Tab-separated table of C-alpha atoms in Angstrom:
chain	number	residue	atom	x	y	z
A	23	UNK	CA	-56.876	29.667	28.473
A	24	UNK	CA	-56.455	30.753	32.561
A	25	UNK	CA	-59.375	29.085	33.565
A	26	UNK	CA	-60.788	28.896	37.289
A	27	UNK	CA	-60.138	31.747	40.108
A	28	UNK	CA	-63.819	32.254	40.891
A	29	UNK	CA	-64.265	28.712	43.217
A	30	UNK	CA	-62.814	30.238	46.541
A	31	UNK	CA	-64.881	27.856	49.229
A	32	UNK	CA	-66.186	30.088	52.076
A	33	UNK	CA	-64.640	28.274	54.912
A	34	UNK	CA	-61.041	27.865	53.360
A	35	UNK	CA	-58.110	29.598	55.358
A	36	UNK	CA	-55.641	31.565	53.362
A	37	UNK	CA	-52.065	32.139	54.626
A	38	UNK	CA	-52.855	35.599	56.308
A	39	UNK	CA	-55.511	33.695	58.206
A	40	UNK	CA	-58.683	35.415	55.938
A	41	UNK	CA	-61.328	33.265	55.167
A	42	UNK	CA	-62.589	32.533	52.216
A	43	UNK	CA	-65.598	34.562	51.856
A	44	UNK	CA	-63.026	37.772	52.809
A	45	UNK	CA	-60.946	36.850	50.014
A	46	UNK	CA	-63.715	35.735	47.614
A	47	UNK	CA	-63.440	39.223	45.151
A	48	UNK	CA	-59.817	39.719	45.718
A	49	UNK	CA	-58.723	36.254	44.832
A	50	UNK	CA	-59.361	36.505	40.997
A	51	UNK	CA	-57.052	39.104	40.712
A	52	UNK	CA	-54.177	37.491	42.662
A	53	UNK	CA	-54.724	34.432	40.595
A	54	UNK	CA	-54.021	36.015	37.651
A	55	UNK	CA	-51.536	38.144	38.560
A	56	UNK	CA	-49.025	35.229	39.209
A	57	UNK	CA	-49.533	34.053	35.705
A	58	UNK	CA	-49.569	37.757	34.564
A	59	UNK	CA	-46.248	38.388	36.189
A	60	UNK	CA	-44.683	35.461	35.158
A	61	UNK	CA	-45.267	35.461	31.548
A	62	UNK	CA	-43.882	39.076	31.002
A	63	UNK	CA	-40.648	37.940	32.952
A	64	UNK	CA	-40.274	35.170	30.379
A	65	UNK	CA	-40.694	37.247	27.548
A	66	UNK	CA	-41.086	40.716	27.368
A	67	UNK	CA	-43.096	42.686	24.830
A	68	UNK	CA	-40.727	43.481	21.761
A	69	UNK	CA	-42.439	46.260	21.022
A	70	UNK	CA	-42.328	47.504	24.604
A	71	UNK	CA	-44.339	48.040	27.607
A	72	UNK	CA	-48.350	48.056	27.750
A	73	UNK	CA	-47.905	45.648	24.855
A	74	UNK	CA	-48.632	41.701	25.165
A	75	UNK	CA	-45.446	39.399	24.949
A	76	UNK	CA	-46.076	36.959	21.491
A	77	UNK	CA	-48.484	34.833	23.598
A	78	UNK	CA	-51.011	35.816	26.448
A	79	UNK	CA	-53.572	33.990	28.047
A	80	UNK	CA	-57.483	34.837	28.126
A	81	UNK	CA	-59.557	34.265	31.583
A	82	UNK	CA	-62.756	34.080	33.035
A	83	UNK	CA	-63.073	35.527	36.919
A	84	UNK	CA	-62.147	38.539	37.535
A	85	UNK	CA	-62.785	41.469	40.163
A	86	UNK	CA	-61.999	45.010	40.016
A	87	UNK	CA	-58.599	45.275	38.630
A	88	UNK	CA	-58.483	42.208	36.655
A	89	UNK	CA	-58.744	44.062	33.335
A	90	UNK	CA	-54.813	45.477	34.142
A	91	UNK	CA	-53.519	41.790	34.859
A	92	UNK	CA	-54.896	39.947	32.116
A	93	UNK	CA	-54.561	40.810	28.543
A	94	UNK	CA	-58.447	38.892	27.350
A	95	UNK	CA	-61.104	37.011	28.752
A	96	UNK	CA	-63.798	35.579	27.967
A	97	UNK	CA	-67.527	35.062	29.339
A	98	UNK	CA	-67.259	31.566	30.676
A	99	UNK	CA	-69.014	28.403	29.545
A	100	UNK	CA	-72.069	29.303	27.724
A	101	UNK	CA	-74.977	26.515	26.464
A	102	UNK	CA	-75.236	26.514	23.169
A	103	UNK	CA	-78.965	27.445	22.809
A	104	UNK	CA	-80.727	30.865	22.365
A	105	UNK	CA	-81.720	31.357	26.641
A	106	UNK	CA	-80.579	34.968	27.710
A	107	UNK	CA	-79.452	33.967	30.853
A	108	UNK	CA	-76.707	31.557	29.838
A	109	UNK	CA	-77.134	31.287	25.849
A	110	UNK	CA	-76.339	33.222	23.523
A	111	UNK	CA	-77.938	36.712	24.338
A	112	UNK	CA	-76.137	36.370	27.661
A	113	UNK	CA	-72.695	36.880	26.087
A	114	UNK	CA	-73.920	40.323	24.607
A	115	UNK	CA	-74.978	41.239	28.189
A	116	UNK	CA	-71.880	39.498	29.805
A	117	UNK	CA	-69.121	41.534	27.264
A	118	UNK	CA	-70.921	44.957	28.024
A	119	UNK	CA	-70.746	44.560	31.860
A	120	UNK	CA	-67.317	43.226	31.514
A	121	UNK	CA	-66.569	46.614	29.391
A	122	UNK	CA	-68.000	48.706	31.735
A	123	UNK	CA	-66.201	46.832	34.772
A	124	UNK	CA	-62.893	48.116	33.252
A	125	UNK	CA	-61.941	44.621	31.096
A	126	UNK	CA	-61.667	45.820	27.075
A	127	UNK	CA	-61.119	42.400	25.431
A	128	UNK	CA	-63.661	39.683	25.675
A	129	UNK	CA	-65.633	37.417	23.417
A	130	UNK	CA	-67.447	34.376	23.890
A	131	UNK	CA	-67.147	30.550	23.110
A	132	UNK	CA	-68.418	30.552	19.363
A	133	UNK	CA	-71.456	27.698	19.540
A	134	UNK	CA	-71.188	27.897	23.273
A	135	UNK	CA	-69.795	25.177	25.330
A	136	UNK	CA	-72.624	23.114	26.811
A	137	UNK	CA	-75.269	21.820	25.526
A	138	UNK	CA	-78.476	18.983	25.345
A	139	UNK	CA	-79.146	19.490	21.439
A	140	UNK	CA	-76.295	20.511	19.642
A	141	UNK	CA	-76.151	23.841	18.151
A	142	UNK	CA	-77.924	24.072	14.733
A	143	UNK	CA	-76.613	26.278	11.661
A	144	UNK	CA	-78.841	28.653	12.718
A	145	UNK	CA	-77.385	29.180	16.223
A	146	UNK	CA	-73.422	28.648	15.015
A	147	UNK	CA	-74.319	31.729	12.291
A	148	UNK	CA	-75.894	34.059	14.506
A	149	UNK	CA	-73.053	33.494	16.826
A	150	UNK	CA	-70.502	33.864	14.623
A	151	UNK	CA	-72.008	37.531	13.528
A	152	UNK	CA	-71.255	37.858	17.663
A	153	UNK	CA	-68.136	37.219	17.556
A	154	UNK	CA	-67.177	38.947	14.276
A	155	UNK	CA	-67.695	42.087	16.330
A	156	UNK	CA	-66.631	41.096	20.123
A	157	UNK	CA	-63.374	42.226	21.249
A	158	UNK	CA	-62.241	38.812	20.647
A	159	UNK	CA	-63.727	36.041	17.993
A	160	UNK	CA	-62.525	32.463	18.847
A	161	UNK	CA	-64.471	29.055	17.881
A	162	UNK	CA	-65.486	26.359	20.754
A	163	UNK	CA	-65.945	23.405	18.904
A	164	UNK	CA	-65.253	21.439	22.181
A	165	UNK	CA	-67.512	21.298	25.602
A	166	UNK	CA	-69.325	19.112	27.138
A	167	UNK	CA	-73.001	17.408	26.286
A	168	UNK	CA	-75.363	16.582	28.709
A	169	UNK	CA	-76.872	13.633	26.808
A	170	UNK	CA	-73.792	12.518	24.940
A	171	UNK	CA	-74.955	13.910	21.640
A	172	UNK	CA	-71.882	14.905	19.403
A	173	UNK	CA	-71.240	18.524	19.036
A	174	UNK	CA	-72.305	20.277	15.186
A	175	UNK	CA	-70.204	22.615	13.687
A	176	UNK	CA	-70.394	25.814	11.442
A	177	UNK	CA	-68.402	23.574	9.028
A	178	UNK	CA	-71.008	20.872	8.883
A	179	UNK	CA	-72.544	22.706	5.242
A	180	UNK	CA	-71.526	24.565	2.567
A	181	UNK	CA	-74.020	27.495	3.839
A	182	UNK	CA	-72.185	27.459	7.215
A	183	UNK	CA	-68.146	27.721	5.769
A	184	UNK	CA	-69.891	30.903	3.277
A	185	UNK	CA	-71.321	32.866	6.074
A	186	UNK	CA	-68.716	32.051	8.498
A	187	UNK	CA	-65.737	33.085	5.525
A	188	UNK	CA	-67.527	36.642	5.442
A	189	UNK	CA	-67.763	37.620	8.556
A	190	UNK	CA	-64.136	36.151	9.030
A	191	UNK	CA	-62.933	38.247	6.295
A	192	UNK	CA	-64.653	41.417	7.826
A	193	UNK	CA	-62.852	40.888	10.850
A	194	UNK	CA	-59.869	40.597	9.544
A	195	UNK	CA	-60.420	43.563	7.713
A	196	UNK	CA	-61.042	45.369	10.335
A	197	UNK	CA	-57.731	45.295	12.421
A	198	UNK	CA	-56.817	48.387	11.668
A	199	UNK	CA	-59.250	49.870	13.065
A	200	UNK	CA	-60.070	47.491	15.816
A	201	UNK	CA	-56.566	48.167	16.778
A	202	UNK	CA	-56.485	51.491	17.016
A	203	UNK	CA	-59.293	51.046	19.313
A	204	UNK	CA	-57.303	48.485	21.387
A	205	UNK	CA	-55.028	51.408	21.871
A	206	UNK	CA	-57.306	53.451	23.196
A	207	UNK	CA	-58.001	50.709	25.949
A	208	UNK	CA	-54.553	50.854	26.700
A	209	UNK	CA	-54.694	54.424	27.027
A	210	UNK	CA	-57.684	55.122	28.309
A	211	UNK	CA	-59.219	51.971	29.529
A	212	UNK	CA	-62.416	52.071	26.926
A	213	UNK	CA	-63.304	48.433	25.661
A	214	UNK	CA	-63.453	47.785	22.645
A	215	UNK	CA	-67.473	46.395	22.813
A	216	UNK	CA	-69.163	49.612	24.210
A	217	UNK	CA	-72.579	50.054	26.547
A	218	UNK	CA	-74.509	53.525	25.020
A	219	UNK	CA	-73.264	54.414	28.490
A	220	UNK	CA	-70.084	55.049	27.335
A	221	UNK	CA	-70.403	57.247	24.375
A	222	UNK	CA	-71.952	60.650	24.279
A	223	UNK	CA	-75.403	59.554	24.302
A	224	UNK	CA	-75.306	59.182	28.540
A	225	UNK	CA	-78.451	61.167	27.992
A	226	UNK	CA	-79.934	59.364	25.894
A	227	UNK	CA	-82.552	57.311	28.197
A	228	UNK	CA	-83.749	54.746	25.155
A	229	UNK	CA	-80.224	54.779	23.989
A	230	UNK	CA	-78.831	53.350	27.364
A	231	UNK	CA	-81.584	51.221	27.999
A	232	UNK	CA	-80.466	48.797	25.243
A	233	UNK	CA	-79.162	45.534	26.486
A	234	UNK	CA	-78.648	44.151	23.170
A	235	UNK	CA	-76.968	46.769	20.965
A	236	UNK	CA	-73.501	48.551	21.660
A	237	UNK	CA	-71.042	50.094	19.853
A	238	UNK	CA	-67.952	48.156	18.404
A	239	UNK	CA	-65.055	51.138	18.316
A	240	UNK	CA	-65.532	54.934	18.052
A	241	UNK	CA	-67.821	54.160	14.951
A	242	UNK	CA	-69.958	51.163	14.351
A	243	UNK	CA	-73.139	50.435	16.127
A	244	UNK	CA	-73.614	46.362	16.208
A	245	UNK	CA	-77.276	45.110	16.307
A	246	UNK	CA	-76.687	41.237	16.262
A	247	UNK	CA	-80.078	39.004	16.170
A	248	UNK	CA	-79.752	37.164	19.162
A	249	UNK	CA	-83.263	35.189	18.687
A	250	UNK	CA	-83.988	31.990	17.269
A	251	UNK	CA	-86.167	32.339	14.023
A	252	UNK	CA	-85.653	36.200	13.583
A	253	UNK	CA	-85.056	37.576	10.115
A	254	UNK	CA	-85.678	41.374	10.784
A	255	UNK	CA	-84.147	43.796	13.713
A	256	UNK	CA	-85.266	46.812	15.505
A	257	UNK	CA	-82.872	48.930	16.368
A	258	UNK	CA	-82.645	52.377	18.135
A	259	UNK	CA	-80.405	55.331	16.462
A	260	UNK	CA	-78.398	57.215	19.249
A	261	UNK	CA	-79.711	60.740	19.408
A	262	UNK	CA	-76.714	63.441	18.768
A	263	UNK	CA	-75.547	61.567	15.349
A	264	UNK	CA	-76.838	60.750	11.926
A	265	UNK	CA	-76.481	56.809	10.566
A	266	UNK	CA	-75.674	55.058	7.619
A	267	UNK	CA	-77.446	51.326	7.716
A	268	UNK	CA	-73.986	49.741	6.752
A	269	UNK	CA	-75.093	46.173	6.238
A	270	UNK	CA	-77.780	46.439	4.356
A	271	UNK	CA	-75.700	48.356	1.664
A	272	UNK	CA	-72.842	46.860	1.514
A	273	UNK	CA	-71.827	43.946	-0.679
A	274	UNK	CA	-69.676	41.073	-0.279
A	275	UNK	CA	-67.626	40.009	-3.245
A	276	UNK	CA	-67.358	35.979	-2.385
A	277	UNK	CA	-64.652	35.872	-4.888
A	278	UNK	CA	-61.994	37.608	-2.892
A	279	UNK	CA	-63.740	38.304	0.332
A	280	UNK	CA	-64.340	41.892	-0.558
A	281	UNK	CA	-67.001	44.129	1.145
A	282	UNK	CA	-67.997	47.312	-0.741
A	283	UNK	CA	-69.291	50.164	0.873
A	284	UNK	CA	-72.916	51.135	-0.405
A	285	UNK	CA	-74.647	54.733	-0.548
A	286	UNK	CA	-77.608	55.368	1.899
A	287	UNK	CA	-79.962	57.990	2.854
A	288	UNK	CA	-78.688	59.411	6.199
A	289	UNK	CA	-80.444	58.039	9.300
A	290	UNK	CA	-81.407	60.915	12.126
A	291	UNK	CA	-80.489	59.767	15.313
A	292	UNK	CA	-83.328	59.392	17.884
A	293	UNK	CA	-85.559	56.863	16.195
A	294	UNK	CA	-86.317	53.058	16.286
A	295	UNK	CA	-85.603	51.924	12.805
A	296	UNK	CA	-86.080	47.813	11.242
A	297	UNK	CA	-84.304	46.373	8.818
A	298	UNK	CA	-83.910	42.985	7.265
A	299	UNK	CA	-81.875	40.319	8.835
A	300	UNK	CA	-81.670	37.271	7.500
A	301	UNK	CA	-79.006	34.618	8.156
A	302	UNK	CA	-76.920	35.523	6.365
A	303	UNK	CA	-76.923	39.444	7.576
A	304	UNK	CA	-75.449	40.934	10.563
A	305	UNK	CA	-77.018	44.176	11.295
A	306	UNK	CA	-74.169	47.271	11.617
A	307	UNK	CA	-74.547	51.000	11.453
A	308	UNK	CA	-71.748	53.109	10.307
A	309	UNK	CA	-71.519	56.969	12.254
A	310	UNK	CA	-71.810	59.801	9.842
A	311	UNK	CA	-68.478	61.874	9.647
A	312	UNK	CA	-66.461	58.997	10.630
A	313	UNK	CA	-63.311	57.025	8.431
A	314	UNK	CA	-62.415	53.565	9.308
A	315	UNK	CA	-59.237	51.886	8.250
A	316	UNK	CA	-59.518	48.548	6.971
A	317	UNK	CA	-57.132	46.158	5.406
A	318	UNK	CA	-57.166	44.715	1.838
A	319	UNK	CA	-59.503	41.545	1.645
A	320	UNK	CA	-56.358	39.782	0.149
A	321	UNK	CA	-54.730	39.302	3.794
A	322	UNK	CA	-56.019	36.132	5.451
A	323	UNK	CA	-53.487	36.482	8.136
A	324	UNK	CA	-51.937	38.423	10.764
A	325	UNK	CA	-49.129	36.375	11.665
A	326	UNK	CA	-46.481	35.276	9.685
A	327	UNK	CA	-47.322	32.022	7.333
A	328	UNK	CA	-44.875	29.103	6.485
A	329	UNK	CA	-46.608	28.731	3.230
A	330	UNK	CA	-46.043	31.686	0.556
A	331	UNK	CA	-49.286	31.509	-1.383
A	332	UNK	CA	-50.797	32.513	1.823
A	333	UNK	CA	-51.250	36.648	2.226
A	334	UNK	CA	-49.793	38.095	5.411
A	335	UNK	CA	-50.411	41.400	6.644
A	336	UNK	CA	-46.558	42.200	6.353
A	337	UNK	CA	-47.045	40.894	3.049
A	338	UNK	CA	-49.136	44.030	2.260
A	339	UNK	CA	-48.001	46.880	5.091
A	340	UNK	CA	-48.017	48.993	2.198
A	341	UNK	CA	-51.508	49.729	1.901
A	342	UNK	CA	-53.814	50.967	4.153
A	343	UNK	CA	-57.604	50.816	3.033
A	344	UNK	CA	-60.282	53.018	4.164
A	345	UNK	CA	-64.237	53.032	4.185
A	346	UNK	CA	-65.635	56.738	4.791
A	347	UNK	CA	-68.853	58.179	5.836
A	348	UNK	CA	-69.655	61.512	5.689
A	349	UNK	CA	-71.835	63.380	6.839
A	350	UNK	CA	-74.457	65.895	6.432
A	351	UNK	CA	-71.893	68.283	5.471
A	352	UNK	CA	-69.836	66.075	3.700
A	353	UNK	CA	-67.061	66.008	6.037
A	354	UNK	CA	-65.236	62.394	8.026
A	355	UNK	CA	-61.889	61.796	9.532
A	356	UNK	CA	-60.067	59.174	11.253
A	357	UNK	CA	-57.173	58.130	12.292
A	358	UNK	CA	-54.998	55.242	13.175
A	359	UNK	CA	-52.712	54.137	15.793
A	360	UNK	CA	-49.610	53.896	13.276
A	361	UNK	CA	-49.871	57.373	12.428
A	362	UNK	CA	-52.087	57.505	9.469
A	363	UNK	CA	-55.112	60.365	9.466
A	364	UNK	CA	-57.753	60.924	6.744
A	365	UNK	CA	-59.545	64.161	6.959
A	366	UNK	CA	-62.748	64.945	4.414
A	367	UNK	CA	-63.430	68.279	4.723
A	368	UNK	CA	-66.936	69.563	3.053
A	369	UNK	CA	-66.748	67.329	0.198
A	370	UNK	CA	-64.124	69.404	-1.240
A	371	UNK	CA	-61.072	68.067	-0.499
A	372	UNK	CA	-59.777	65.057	1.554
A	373	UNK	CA	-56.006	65.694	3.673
A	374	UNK	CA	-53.987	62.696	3.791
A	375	UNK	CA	-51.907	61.597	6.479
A	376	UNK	CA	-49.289	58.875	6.965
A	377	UNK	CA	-46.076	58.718	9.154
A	378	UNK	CA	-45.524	55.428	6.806
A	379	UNK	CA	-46.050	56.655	3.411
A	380	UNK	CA	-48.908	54.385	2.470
A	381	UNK	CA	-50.657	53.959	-0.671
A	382	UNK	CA	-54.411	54.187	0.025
A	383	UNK	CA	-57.455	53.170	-1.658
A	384	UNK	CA	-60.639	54.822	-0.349
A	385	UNK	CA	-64.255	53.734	-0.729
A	386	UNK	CA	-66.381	57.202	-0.135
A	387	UNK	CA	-70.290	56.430	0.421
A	388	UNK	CA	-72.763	59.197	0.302
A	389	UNK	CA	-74.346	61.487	2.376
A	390	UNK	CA	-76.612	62.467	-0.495
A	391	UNK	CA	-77.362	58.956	-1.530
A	392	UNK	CA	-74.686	58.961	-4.223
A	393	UNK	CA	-70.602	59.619	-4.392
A	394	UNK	CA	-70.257	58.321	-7.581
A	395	UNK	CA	-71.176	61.631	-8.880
A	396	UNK	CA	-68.454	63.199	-7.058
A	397	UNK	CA	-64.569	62.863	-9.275
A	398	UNK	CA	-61.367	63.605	-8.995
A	399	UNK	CA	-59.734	66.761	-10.858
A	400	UNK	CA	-56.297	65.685	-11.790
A	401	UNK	CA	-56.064	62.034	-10.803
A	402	UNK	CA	-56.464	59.716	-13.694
A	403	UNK	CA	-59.702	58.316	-14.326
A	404	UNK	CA	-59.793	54.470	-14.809
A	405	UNK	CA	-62.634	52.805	-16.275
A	406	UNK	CA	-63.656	50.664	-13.108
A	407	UNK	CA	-62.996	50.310	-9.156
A	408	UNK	CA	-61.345	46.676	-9.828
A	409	UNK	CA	-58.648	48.962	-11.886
A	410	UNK	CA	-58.281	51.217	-8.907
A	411	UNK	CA	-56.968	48.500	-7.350
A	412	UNK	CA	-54.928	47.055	-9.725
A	413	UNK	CA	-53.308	50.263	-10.758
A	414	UNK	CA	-49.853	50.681	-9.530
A	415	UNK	CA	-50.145	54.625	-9.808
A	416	UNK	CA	-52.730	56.754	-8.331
A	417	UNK	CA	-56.540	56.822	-9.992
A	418	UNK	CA	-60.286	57.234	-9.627
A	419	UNK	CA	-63.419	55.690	-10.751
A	420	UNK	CA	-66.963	55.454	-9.403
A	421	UNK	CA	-69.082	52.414	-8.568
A	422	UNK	CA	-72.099	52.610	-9.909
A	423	UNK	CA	-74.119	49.869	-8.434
A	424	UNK	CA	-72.991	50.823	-5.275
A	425	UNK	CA	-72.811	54.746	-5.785
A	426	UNK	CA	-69.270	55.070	-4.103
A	427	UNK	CA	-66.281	57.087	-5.238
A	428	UNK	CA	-62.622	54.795	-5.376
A	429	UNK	CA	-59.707	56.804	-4.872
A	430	UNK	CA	-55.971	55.382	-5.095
A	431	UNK	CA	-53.884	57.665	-3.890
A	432	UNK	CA	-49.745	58.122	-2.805
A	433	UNK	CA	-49.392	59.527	0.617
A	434	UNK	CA	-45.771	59.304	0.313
A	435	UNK	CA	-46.335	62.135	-2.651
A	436	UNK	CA	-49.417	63.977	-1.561
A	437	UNK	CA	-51.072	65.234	1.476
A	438	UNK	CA	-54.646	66.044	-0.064
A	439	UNK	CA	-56.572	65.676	-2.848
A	440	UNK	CA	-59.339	67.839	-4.327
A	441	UNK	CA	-63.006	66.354	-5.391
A	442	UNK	CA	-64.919	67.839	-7.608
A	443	UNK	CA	-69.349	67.618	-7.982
A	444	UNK	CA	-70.656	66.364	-11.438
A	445	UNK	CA	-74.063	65.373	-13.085
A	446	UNK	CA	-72.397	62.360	-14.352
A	447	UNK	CA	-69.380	61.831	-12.451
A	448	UNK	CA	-67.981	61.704	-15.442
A	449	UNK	CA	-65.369	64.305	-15.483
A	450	UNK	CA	-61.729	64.440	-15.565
């Protein structure tokens, strides 16, 4: 943490005889320049410039420019409470100004940092969904009470450690894809947590009215409930794309921290729609015609562990997952920033990709409501999707509570693979 840089007094002097309310904006930026400057002397990125050295440090001021001398930040000291001016609802609106104000990773202290009642489960959950899909997710359990009441954590109940495991694990799962979106904030200077503004909806009016809604990446539309005592959520469809309501469909195995893609009708764009929220749900939308890479479930880390029973992601390089949504044609793609590409094209036949010879296992929900009736001509059939996985050679199988197709495939060997339409899904 780089705290400080915004308390510039406005009679102070500088040394080229500006006053302080002339150097007010500017001095953010200086101030973290030094440390910006310094660090990269010290240690320079090993894998080369416009990448972070093994450490970086996070801040909280900032001007224009700040988002090219600091690699994070993050809103500043929130109360832990539900007030939209400095609660939770503020860090929504503070991470998409920051975004549009050129800074592409920031999150939020996790149960806030001030506070007169501690934060209940409730408030820790709901803020935890936040920061599941911020561009950064980091826990406060520190700060400062007003009335010297100790501080609660998410921890406190079994309830709290289930929810907050989940949405962990979906994070984590993520990186792939988050990451390839962190290099298109390198390249580009798009955050990572996006206003309507940004996308191709500009002209949109309802769509870039929305102060609490925002897109998370090329392809997920985050609706987090940001009041107290809410257990459904409005949320407005961009016009120009069709929508598959991703959370309410998809199911978390607890076991191993698995979440499995569900079918869904497809969702016009254009429209207010509601859907439950309870605590325990974190309402997403998945774009139709999009592919997002995710990593196994099995990885609980991405840094290197001392202890070998715990998963790294190095541990598993060899596998790239990916969740796919097509659309009303039955085509998706995506793409990483490794070099990996998944193409769908018409529901025929899906390309394959990978500059690092992957194996791949693919979850394929459906723009008709079903993919499990789709199969796989010439790819071994296996009797269930846990066997997908567990197969060490390339295979199939369908999902039928879910209504997904699971594909296993080599991309060291293959480049595309052909799907076939059944009654039954049933064929070989």
């Amino acid at each position: 943490m780089y705290d400080y840089g915004e308390y510039v007094d406005p009679g102070m002097r500088f040394h080229d005889g500006t006053k302080g309310d002339e150097t007010h904006n500017a001095y953010p930026v200086a101030y973290q320049s030094v440390a910006y400057d310094y660090f990269r002397s010290l240690s320079p990125s090993p894998r080369g410039e416009g990448y972070a050295p093994p450490y970086i440090f996070y801040a909280r001021a900032g001007y224009t420019g700040t988002g090219g001398r600091t690699w994070a930040a993050w809103t500043g000291d929130p109360t832990s409470d539900w007030d939209k001016s400095t609660g939770l609802g503020a860090q929504v609106k503070a991470m998409l100004s920051a975004g549009l104000s050129g800074v592409p990773f920031i999150g939020s202290d996790i149960g806030g940092f001030v506070w007169v009642e501690p934060p209940t489960l409730e408030l820790w959950v709901r803020w935890v969904q936040v920061g599941s899909v911020s561009g950064i997710m980091r826990m406060q359990t520190g700060g400062t009470s007003l009335l010297g009441k100790e501080k609660t954590h998410v921890h406190d109940s079994p309830l709290g450690t289930f929810i907050y495991r989940r949405y962990a694990k979906l994070r984590t799962s993520l990186f792939p894809y988050l990451y390839t979106a962190a290099h298109a904030a390198r390249a580009k200077g798009t955050p990572l947590v996006r206003h309507h503004i940004l996308e191709a909806w500009w002209r949109d009016e309802v769509a870039i009215e929305q102060e609490y809604q925002y897109m998370l990446g090329p392809s997920l539309l985050c609706a987090p409930v940001v009041n107290r005592g809410q257990s459904k959520q409005s949320v407005y469809l961009p016009r120009g794309a069709a929508w598959y309501d991703l959370m309410s469909h998809l199911r978390y195995d607890r076991q191993d921290g698995r979440h499995r893609l569900g079918s869904s009708e497809l969702l016009r764009g254009g429209q207010w729609v509601t859907v439950e929220a309870p605590l325990e749900s974190l309402p997403l939308f998945a774009k139709s015609g999009s592919a997002v890479p995710t990593l196994s479930p099995e990885v609980a880390t991405l840094n290197e562990a001392l202890d070998p029973r715990v998963v790294t992601l190095s541990d598993l390089g060899h596998l790239l997952h990916w969740w796919v949504f097509p659309d009303g044609d039955s085509c998706a793609e995506g793409s990483t920033w490794d070099g990996a590409g998944l193409t769908l094209y018409n529901g025929t036949t899906i390309f394959l990709h990978d500059d690092r010879k992957r194996s791949w296992v693919i979850q394929v929900a459906g723009p008709a409501g079903d993919s499990s009736r789709w199969f796989v001509p010439g790819v071994p059939r296996v009797s269930s999707w846990r066997e997908v996985l567990e197969s060490p050679s390339p295979s199939w199988s369908s999902d039928p509570a879910q209504r997904t197709l699971w594909l296993k495939v080599d991309t060291g060997s293959v480049d595309r693979v052909d799907l076939g339409r059944g009654g039954s899904g049933l064929e070989e």
